[in-house]
Short mmCIF file of C-alpha atoms and ligand atoms in Angstrom, two decimals:
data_model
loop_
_atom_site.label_atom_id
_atom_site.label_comp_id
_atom_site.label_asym_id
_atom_site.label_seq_id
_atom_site.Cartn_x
_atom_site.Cartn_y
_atom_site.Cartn_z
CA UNK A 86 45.00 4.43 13.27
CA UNK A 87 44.47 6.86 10.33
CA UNK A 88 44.59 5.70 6.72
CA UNK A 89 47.65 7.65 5.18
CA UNK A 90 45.89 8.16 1.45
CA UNK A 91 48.76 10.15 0.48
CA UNK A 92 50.00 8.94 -3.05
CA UNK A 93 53.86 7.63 -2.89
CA UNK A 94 55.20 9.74 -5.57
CA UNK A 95 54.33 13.14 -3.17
CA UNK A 96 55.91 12.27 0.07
CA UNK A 97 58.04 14.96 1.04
CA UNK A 98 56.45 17.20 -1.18
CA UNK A 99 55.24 20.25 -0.20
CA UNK A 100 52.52 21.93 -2.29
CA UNK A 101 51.24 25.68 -2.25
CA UNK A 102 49.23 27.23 -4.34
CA UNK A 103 49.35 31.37 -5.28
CA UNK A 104 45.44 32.31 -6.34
CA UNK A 105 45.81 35.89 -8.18
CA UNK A 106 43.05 37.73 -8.01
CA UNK A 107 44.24 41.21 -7.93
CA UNK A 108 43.24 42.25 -11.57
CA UNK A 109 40.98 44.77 -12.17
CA UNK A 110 38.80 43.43 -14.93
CA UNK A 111 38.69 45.90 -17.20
CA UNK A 112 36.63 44.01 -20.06
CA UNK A 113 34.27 42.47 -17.35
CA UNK A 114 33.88 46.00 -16.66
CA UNK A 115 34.65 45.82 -13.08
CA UNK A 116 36.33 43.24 -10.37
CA UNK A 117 34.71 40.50 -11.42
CA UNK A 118 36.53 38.04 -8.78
CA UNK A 119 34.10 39.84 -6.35
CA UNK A 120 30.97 38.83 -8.24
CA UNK A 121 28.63 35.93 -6.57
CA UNK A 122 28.14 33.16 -8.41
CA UNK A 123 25.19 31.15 -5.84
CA UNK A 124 25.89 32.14 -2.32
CA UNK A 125 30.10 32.56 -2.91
CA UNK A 126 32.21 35.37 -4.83
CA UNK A 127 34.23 34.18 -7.66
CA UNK A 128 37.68 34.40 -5.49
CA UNK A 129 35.87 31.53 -3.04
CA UNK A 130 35.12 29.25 -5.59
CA UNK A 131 38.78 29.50 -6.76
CA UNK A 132 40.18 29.53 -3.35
CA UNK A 133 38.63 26.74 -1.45
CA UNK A 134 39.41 23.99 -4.26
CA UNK A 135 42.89 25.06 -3.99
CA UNK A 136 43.36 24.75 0.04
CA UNK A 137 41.58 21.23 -0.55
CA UNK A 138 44.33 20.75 -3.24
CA UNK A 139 47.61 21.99 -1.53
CA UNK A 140 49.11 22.35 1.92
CA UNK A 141 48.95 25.95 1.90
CA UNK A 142 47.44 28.48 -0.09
CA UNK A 143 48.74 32.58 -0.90
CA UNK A 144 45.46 34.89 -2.21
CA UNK A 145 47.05 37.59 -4.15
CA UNK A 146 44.35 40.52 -3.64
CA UNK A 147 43.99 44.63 -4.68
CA UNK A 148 45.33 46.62 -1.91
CA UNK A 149 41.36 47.30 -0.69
CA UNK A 150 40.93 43.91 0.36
CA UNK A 151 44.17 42.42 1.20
CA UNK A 152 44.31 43.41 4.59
CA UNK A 153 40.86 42.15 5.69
CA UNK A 154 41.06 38.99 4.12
CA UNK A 155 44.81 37.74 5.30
CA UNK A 156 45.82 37.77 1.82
CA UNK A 157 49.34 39.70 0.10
CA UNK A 158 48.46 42.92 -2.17
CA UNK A 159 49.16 42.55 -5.77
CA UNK A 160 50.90 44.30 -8.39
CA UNK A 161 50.21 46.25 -12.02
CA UNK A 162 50.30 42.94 -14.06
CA UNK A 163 49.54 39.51 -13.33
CA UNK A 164 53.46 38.87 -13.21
CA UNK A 165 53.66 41.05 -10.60
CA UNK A 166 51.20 39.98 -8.42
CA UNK A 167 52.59 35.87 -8.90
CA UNK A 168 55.57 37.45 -7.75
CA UNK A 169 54.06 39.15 -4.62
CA UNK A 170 52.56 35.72 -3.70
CA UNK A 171 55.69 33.95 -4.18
CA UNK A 172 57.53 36.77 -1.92
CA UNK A 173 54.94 35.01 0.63
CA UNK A 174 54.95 31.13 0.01
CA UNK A 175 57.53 29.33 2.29
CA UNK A 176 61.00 28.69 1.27
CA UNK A 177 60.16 25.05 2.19
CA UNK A 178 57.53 24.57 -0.71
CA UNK A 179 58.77 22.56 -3.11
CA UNK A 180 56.09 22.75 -5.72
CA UNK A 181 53.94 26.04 -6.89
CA UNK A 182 51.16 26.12 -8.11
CA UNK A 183 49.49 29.33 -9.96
CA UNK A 184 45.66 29.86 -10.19
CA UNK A 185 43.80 32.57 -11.81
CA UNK A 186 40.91 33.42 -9.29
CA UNK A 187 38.53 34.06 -13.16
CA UNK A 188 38.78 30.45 -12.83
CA UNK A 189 35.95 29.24 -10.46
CA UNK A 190 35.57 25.66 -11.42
CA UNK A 191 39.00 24.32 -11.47
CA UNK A 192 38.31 20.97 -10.21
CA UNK A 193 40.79 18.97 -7.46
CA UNK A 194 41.19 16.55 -9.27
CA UNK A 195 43.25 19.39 -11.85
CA UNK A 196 45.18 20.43 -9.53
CA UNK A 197 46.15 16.47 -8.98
CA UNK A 198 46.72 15.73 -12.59
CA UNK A 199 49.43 18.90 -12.68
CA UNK A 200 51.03 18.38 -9.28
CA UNK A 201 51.46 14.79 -10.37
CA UNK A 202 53.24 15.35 -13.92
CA UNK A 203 55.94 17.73 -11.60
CA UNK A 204 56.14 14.93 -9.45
CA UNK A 205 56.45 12.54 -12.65
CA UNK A 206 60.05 15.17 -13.28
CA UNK A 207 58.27 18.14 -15.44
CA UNK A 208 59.44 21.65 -14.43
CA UNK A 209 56.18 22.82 -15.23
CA UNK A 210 52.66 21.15 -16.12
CA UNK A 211 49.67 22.85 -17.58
CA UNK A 212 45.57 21.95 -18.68
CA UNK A 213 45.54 22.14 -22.47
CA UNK A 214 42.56 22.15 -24.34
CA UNK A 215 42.67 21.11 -28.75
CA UNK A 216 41.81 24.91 -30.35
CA UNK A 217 38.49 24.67 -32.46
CA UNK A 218 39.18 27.54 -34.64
CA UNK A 219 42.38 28.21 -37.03
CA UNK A 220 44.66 30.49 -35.33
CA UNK A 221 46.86 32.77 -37.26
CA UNK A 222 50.16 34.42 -36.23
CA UNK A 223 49.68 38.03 -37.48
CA UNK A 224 51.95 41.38 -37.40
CA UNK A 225 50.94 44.82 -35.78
CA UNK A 226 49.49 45.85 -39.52
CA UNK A 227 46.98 42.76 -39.25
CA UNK A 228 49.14 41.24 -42.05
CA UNK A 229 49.17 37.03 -41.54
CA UNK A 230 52.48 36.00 -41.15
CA UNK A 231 51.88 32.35 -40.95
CA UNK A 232 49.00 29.80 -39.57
CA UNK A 233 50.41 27.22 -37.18
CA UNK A 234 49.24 23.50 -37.32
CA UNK A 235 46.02 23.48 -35.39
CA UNK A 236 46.78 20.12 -34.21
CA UNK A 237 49.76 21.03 -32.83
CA UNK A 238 48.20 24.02 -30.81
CA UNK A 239 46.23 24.07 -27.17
CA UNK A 240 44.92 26.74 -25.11
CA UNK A 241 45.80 26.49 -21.54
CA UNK A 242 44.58 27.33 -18.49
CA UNK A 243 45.12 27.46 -15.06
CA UNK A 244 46.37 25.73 -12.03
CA UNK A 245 49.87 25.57 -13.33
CA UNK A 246 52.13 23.64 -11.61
CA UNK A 247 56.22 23.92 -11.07
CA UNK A 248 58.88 22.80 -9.31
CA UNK A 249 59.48 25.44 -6.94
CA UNK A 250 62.69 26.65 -7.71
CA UNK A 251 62.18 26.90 -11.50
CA UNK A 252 59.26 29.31 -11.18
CA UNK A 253 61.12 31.00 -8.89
CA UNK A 254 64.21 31.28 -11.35
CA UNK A 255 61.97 31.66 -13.63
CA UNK A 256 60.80 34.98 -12.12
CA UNK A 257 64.06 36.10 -10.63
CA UNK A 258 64.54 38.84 -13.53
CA UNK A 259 60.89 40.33 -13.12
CA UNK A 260 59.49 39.73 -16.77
CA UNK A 261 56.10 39.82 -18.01
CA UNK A 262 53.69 37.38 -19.71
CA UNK A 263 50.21 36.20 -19.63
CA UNK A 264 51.34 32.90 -17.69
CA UNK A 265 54.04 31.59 -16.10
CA UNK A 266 54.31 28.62 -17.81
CA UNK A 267 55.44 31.18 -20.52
CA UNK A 268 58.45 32.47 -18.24
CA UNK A 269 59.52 28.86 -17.72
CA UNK A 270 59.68 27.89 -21.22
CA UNK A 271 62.09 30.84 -22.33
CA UNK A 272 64.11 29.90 -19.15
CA UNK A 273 64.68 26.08 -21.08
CA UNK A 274 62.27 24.55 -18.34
CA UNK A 275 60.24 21.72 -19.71
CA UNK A 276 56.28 22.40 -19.32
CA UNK A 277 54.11 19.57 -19.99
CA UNK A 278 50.75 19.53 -20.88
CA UNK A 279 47.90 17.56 -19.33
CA UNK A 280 43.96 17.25 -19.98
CA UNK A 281 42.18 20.63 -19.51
CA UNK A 282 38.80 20.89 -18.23
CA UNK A 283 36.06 22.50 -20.55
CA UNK A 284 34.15 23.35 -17.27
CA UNK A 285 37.12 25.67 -16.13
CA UNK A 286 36.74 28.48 -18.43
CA UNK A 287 38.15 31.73 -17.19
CA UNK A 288 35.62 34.54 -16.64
CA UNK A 289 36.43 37.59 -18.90
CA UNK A 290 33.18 39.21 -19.83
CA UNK A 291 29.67 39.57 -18.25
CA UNK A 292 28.43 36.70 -20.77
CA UNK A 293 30.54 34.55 -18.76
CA UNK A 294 29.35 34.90 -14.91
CA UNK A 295 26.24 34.82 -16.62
CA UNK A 296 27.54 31.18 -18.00
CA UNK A 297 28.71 30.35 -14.77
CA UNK A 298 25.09 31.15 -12.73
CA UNK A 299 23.91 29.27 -15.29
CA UNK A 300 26.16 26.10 -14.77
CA UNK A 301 25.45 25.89 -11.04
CA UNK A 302 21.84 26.35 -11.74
CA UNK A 303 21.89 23.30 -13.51
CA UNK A 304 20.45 25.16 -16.83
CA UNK A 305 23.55 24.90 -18.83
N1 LIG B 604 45.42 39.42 -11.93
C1 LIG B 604 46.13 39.84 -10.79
N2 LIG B 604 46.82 41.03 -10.83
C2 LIG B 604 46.83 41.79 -11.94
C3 LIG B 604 46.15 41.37 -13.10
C4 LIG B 604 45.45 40.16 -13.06
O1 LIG B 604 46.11 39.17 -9.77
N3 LIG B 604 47.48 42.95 -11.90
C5 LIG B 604 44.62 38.19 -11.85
C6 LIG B 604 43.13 38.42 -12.09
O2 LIG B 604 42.49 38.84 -10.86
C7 LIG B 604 42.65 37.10 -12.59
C8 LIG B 604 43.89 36.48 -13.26
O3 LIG B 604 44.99 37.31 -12.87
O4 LIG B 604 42.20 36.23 -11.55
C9 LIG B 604 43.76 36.42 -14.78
O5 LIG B 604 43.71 37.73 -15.30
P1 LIG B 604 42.54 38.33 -16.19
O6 LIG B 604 41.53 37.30 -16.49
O7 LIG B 604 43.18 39.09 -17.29
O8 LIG B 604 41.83 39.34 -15.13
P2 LIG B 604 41.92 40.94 -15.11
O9 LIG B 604 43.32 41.36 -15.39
O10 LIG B 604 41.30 41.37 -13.83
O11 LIG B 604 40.95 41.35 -16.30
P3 LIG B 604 41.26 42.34 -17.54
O12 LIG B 604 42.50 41.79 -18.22
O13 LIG B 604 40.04 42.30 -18.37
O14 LIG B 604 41.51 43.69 -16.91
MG1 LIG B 605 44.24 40.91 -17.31
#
């Protein structure tokens, strides 16, 4: 007889995760989810902790690959291409996760600590890291408008979880942000924040796959 290690709070839950990694890296200076880090391409790394994390799992790709790899084509913003994964996850999910594939060491057990907080009754949970530096709210002239609280600030990453039908809701209207967490908050959902990782920084420039070789080297 098998051990059913499934925690209480998730039965009849069913949890998919949308990996985008469609973008086309412009200040990498090229599609960086391609890039190997060790033997694997950036979009592995990303993708295999997420099937290990959810029942099924949507890779959002550029129209080159999609095909080849059994994955959806994406769209002109990141928005877009969420929303071409979520045309694909089953109406029967009932939480979503969304992972940016520039994020290669998202660890399970992330993926666990957001899932959980959706099952704990958030709409939305996302990894939050405290912000070193003072962060100032500016206009388009460079003028500071104001300097928020630092303690009060985090920068977040990705997975981000939701209850299914907010994020769908939440997307119904086709708007456009830099997460989705974003799109749930100005629909009144209520996004909670949970422990980020320092280990899953998102790669943006060269300097970081460099970082990343690095990390799995064991020189960093
Ligand atoms: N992404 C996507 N579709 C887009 C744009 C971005 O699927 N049209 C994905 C990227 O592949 C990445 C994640 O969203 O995994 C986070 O985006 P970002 O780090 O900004 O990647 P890029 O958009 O590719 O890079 P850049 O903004 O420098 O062009
Ligand atoms: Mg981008």
């Amino acid at each position: 007889m098998g051990v059913n290690t499934m925690p209480t709070q998730r039965v009849g839950e069913k949890i998919w995760t949308i990996v985008v990694a469609a973008g086309s890296g412009t200040r990498f200076g090229g599609a960086k989810q391609f890039e190997l880090i060790n033997d694997r391409r950036v979009v592995d790394w990303a993708v295999e902790t997420a099937r290990a994390a959810s029942d099924g799992v949507i890779v959002v790709l550029p129209a080159t690959h999609a095909e080849r790899e059994h994955g959806v084509v994406g769209g002109a913003s990141r928005s877009a291409s969420v929303r071409c994964g979520l045309a694909a996850v089953p109406a029967d999910a009932t939480i979503i996760c969304v992972h940016d594939a520039a994020r290669p060491f998202a660890s399970e057990f992330l993926f666990d600590e957001v899932v959980d907080a959706i099952c704990a009754g958030a709409d939305g949970a996302v990894p939050g890291l405290p912000v070193v530096d003072t962060i100032k709210f500016i206009s388009n002239e460079n003028v500071v408008i104001s300097t928020p609280n630092r303690a009060q600030l985090v920068a977040v990453q990705t997975p981000q979880a939701f209850r299914a039908k907010i994020l769908r809701e939440a997307h119904s209207t086709n708007p456009e942000s830099t997460d989705d967490a974003a799109l749930v908050e100005s629909n009144g959902g209520r996004v909670v924040v949970v422990h980020g990782d320092p280990l899953n920084r998102k790669l943006t420039t060269p300097e970081d796959i460099n970082w990343a070789r690095a990390i799995t080297r064991g020189e960093v």
